Amino acid sequence: MIRAHVNVFLKPDVMDPQGKALGEALLSLGHKTVKRVRVGRYFDIALEGDDPEQARVELTRMCEELLANTVIENYEIRIDPAQKA
Amino acid sequence: MIRAHVNVFLKPDVMDPQGKALGEALLSLGHKTVKRVRVGRYFDIALEGDDPEQARVELTRMCEELLANTVIENYEIRIDPAQKA
């Protein structure tokens, strides 16, 4: 079993009003060190198999097909290192 | 400047209908290796300062106060290693 963590987030030049509002909320709560917040989605995915390279290929296809809107979003795939052994 | 990545996700015993629907959608698209999908939120946060330990304390407070609903959600904080130097 492979465990993967996928983060999908807006490209740097895409406006993120939700992140902006959240940053302002954190500042108003006293978190004065906050400079910028960007909001995205997180997917925790378990896959059959034990080949991390094959899993990465499959996860990339999932991101391109469904998980991310690649016009405005990028994605990052992490395979749980405990499953590489 | 510190760059942090915060993932907020449902506790294991909390139902996740969105993740279930997504898992079924991936299966129907032909991703037959998918066993389980859980959906969460991702925050990319930039903070003033250069002390990763202090940033972690501050980020934990942000999660407890605003970013996560700790009744039903857990969170994971990663500080960008490039910023530790």
Coordinates of C-alpha atoms in Angstrom, one line a residue:
Chain A
M1 CA 0.0 0.0 0.0
I2 CA 1.3 3.5 -1.0
R3 CA 0.2 6.6 0.9
A4 CA 0.4 9.8 -0.9
H5 CA -0.2 13.5 0.0
V6 CA -1.3 15.8 -2.8
N7 CA -1.5 19.6 -2.4
V8 CA -3.2 21.6 -5.1
F9 CA -2.8 25.4 -4.9
L10 CA -3.3 28.4 -7.1
K11 CA -0.5 29.5 -9.4
P12 CA 1.4 32.5 -8.0
D13 CA -0.2 35.1 -10.4
V14 CA -3.8 34.0 -9.7
M15 CA -5.7 36.1 -7.2
D16 CA -6.6 34.4 -3.9
P17 CA -9.3 36.4 -2.1
Q18 CA -9.9 33.6 0.4
G19 CA -6.2 33.6 1.4
K20 CA -6.2 37.4 1.6
A21 CA -9.2 37.3 3.9
L22 CA -7.6 34.6 6.0
G23 CA -4.4 36.6 6.3
E24 CA -6.3 39.6 7.5
A25 CA -8.2 37.5 10.0
L26 CA -4.9 36.1 11.4
L27 CA -3.5 39.6 11.7
S28 CA -6.6 40.8 13.5
L29 CA -6.2 37.8 15.9
G30 CA -2.8 39.2 16.8
H31 CA -0.6 37.0 14.5
K32 CA 1.4 40.1 13.4
T33 CA 4.2 38.1 11.7
V34 CA 1.9 36.8 9.0
K35 CA 2.9 38.2 5.6
R36 CA 0.9 36.1 3.1
V37 CA -1.6 33.3 3.1
R38 CA -2.6 31.2 0.1
V39 CA -5.3 28.6 0.4
G40 CA -5.4 25.3 -1.5
R41 CA -6.8 21.7 -1.2
Y42 CA -5.2 18.7 0.3
F43 CA -5.8 15.0 -0.8
D44 CA -4.6 12.1 1.3
I45 CA -4.7 9.1 -1.1
A46 CA -4.0 5.4 -0.4
L47 CA -3.1 3.3 -3.5
E48 CA -2.6 -0.4 -4.0
G49 CA 0.9 -1.5 -4.9
D50 CA 4.3 -0.8 -3.5
D51 CA 6.1 1.0 -6.4
P52 CA 6.5 4.7 -5.5
E53 CA 7.5 5.6 -9.0
Q54 CA 4.5 4.0 -10.6
A55 CA 2.3 5.6 -8.0
R56 CA 3.8 9.0 -8.8
V57 CA 2.9 8.5 -12.5
E58 CA -0.7 7.5 -11.6
L59 CA -1.1 10.4 -9.2
T60 CA 0.2 12.9 -11.8
R61 CA -2.5 11.6 -14.1
M62 CA -5.2 12.0 -11.4
C63 CA -4.1 15.6 -10.8
E64 CA -4.2 16.4 -14.5
E65 CA -7.5 14.7 -15.0
L66 CA -9.5 15.6 -11.9
L67 CA -7.8 16.9 -8.8
A68 CA -6.4 20.1 -10.1
N69 CA -7.5 22.8 -12.6
T70 CA -4.2 23.1 -14.3
V71 CA -5.2 26.4 -16.0
I72 CA -5.0 28.2 -12.7
E73 CA -3.5 25.6 -10.3
N74 CA -0.3 23.8 -9.6
Y75 CA 0.1 20.6 -7.6
E76 CA 2.7 18.9 -5.5
I77 CA 2.8 15.1 -4.9
R78 CA 4.5 13.6 -1.8
I79 CA 4.8 9.8 -1.4
D80 CA 4.9 8.8 2.3
P81 CA 8.6 7.8 2.8
A82 CA 7.6 5.1 5.3
Q83 CA 6.0 3.2 2.4
K84 CA 9.2 3.2 0.2
A85 CA 10.8 0.4 2.1
Chain B
M1 CA 11.2 35.1 6.0
I2 CA 9.8 31.7 6.9
R3 CA 7.6 29.7 4.5
A4 CA 5.3 27.1 6.1
H5 CA 2.9 24.5 4.7
V6 CA -0.1 23.6 6.8
N7 CA -2.4 20.7 6.0
V8 CA -5.7 20.4 7.9
F9 CA -7.6 17.1 7.5
L10 CA -10.4 15.3 9.1
K11 CA -9.7 12.9 12.0
P12 CA -9.6 9.3 11.0
D13 CA -13.0 8.4 12.6
V14 CA -14.9 11.4 10.9
M15 CA -16.9 10.6 7.8
D16 CA -15.6 12.2 4.6
P17 CA -18.3 12.0 1.9
Q18 CA -16.4 14.4 -0.3
G19 CA -13.3 12.1 -0.2
K20 CA -15.6 9.1 -0.8
A21 CA -17.2 10.7 -3.9
L22 CA -13.7 11.7 -5.2
G23 CA -12.4 8.2 -4.7
E24 CA -15.4 6.8 -6.7
A25 CA -14.8 9.4 -9.4
L26 CA -11.1 8.4 -9.7
L27 CA -12.1 4.7 -9.9
S28 CA -14.6 5.5 -12.7
L29 CA -11.9 7.3 -14.6
G30 CA -9.9 4.1 -14.6
H31 CA -7.6 4.7 -11.6
K32 CA -8.2 1.2 -10.3
T33 CA -5.4 1.3 -7.7
V34 CA -7.1 4.0 -5.6
K35 CA -8.2 2.5 -2.2
R36 CA -9.1 5.6 -0.2
V37 CA -9.2 9.4 -0.6
R38 CA -9.6 11.9 2.2
V39 CA -9.9 15.6 1.5
G40 CA -8.5 18.5 3.5
R41 CA -7.4 22.1 3.2
Y42 CA -3.9 23.4 2.5
F43 CA -2.4 26.7 3.7
D44 CA 0.8 28.2 2.3
I45 CA 1.8 30.8 4.8
A46 CA 4.7 33.2 4.8
L47 CA 5.9 34.7 8.1
E48 CA 8.3 37.4 9.1
G49 CA 11.3 36.2 11.0
D50 CA 13.9 33.5 10.6
D51 CA 13.4 31.2 13.7
P52 CA 11.6 28.0 12.6
E53 CA 10.9 27.0 16.2
Q54 CA 9.2 30.2 17.0
A55 CA 7.3 30.0 13.7
R56 CA 6.1 26.5 14.6
V57 CA 4.7 27.8 17.9
E58 CA 2.9 30.7 16.2
L59 CA 1.5 28.4 13.5
T60 CA 0.3 25.9 16.1
R61 CA -1.7 28.8 17.7
M62 CA -3.1 29.8 14.3
C63 CA -4.3 26.2 13.7
E64 CA -5.9 26.0 17.1
E65 CA -7.5 29.4 16.9
L66 CA -8.7 29.6 13.3
L67 CA -7.3 27.3 10.6
A68 CA -8.5 23.9 12.0
N69 CA -11.7 22.8 13.8
T70 CA -9.9 20.7 16.3
V71 CA -13.0 18.9 17.4
I72 CA -13.1 17.0 14.0
E73 CA -9.8 17.9 12.4
N74 CA -6.0 17.4 12.8
Y75 CA -3.3 19.5 11.3
E76 CA 0.3 19.0 10.2
I77 CA 2.8 21.9 10.0
R78 CA 5.9 21.8 7.7
I79 CA 8.4 24.6 7.7
D80 CA 10.2 24.9 4.4
P81 CA 13.7 23.5 4.9
A82 CA 15.3 26.0 2.5
Q83 CA 14.4 28.7 5.1
K84 CA 16.1 27.0 8.0
A85 CA 19.6 28.1 6.9

